[in-house]
Short mmCIF file of C-alpha atoms and ligand atoms in Angstrom, two decimals:
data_model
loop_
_atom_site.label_atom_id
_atom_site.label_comp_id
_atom_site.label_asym_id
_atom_site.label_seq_id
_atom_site.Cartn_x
_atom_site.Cartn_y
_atom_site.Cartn_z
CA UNK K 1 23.35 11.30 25.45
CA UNK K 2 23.31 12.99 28.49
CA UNK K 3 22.73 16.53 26.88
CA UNK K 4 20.32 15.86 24.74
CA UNK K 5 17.88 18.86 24.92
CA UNK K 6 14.75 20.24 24.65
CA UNK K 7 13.88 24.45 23.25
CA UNK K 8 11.39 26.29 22.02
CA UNK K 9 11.04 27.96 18.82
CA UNK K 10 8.47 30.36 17.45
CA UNK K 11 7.92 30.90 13.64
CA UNK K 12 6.51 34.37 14.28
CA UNK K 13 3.62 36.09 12.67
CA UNK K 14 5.86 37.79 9.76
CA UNK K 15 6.99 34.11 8.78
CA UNK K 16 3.50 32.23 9.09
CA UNK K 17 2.27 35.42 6.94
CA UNK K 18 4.42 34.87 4.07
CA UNK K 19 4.04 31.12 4.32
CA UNK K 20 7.51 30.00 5.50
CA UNK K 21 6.88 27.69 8.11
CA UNK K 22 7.36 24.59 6.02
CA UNK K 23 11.01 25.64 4.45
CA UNK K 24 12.15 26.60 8.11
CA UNK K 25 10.69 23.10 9.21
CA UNK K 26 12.52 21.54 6.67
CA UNK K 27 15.78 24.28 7.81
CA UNK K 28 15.76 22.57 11.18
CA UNK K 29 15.14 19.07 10.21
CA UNK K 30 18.03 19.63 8.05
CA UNK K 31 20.64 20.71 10.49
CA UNK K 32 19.79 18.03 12.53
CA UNK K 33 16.49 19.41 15.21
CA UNK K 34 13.68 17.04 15.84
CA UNK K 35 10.55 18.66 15.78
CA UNK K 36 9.02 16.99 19.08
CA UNK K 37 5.44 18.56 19.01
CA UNK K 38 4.31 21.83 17.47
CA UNK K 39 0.96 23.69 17.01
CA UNK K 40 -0.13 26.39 15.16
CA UNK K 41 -2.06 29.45 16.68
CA UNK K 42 -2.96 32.90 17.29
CA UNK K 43 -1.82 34.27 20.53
CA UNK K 44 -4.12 36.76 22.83
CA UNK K 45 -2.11 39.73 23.47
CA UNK K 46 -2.46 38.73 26.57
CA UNK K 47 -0.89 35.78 26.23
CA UNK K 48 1.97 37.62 24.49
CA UNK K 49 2.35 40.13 27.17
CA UNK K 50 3.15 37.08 29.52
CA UNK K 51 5.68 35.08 27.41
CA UNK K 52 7.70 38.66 26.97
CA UNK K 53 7.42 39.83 30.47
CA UNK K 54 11.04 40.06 30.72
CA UNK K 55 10.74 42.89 28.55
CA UNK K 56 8.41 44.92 29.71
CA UNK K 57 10.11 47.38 30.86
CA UNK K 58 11.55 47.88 27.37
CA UNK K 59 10.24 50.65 24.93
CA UNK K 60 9.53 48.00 22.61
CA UNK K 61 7.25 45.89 24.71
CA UNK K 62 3.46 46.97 23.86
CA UNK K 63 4.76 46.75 20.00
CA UNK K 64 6.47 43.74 20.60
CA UNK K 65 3.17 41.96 22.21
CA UNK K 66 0.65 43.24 19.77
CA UNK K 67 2.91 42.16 16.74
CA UNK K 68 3.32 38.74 18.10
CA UNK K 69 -0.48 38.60 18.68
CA UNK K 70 -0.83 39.63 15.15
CA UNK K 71 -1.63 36.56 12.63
CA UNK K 72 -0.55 33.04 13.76
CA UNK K 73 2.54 31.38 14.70
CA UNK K 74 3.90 28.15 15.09
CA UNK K 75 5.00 26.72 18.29
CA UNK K 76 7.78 23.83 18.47
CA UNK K 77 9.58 21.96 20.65
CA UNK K 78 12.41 21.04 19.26
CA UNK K 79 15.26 18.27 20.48
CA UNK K 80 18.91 18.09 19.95
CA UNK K 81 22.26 17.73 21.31
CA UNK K 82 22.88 21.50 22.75
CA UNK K 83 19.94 22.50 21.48
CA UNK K 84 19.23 25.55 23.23
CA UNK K 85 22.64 27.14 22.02
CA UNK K 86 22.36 25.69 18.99
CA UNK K 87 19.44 26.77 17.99
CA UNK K 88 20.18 30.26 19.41
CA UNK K 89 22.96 30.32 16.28
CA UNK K 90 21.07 28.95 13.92
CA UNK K 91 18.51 31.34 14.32
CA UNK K 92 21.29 34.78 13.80
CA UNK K 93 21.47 37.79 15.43
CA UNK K 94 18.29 39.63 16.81
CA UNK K 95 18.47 42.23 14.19
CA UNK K 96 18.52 40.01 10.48
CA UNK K 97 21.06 42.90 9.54
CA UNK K 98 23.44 41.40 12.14
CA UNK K 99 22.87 37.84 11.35
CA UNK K 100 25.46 35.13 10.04
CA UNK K 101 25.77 33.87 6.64
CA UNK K 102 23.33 30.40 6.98
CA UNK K 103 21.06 31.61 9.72
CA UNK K 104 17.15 31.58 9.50
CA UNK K 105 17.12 35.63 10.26
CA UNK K 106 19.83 36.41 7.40
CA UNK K 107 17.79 34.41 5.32
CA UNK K 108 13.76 35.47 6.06
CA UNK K 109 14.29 38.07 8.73
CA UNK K 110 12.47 41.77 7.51
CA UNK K 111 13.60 44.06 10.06
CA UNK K 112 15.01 43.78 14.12
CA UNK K 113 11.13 43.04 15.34
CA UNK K 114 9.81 41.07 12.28
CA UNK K 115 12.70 38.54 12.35
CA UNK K 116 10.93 35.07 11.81
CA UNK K 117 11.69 33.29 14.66
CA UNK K 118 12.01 33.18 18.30
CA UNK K 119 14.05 31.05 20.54
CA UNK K 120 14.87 30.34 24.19
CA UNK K 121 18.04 31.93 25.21
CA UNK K 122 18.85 29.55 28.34
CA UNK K 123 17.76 25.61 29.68
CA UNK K 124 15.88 26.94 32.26
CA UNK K 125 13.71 29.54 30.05
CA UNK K 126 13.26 26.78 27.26
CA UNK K 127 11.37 24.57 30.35
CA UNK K 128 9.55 27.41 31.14
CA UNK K 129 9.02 28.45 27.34
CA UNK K 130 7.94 24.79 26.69
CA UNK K 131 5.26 24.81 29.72
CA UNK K 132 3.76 28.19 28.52
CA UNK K 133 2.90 26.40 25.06
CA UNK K 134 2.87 22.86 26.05
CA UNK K 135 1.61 22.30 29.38
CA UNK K 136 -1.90 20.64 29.36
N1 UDP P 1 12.83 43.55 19.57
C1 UDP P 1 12.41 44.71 18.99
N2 UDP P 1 13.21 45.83 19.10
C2 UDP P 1 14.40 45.81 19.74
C3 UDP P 1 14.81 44.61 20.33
C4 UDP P 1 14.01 43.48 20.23
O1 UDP P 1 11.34 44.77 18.39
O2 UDP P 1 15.08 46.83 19.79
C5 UDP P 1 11.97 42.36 19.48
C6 UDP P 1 12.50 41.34 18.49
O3 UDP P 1 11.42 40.79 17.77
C7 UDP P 1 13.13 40.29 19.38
C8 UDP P 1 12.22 40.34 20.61
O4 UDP P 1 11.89 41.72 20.74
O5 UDP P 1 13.16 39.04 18.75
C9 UDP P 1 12.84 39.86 21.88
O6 UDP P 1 14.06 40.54 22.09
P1 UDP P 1 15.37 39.75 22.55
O7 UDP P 1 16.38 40.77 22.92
O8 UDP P 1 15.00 38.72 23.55
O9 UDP P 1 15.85 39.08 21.17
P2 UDP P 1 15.90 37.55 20.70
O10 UDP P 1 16.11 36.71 21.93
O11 UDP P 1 14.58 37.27 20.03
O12 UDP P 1 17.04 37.48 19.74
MG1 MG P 2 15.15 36.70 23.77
#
């Protein structure tokens, strides 16, 4: 049991918008994720501009922030063996284009910056990831 993990996972705004968040609930519940706690909100841009800092040197970054500070999103924590990784390839490719046959993006992704969800890409950034959301 002793990697049993925690990640975080973002329905983003293009998802929430179209009213997805229940089937890709259901997505991860099916392959196996428990959905530990989750909340629904709308970010400050602010608060966007923080949880992509590592980007913001990147030409996408102010587009990247306000779109994800757009309409409301939904927050989880989900739990799993190898969950991090896991979820990273159940979620596809960055660009939906890109993605795998079975993955979230293939399936609801729009284009390489609306693509439905996020996801932490290491253990250490899904504790931080988790805190940002989580932390009371
Ligand atoms: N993104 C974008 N244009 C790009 C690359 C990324 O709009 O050329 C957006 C996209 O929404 C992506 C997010 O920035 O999900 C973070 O990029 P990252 O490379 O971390 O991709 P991810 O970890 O989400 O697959
Ligand atoms: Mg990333």
């Amino acid at each position: 049991m002793s990697n049993i993990e925690q990640t975080l996972s973002i329905i983003k705004p293009d998802a929430v918008e179209r009213n997805l968040d229940n089937e890709i609930k259901e997505m991860f519940k099916n392959k196996g994720f428990k959905i530990i706690k989750e909340k629904k909100i709308q970010m400050a841009k602010s608060d966007a501009e923080q949880f992509y800092k590592v980007h913001e040197t990147k030409p996408f970054y102010n587009d990247l922030c306000t779109y994800l500070s757009s309409g409301p999103i939904v927050a989880m924590i989900l739990e799993k063996k190898n969950s991090v990784l896991g979820n990273r390839e159940f979620m596809g490719a960055t660009n939906p284009k890109d993605a795998g046959e079975g993955t979230i993006r293939k399936k609801y992704g729009i284009s390489i910056d609306k693509n439905s969800v996020h996801g932490s890409d290491s253990i250490e950034n899904a504790k931080i990831e988790i805190d940002f959301f989580f932390k009371d």
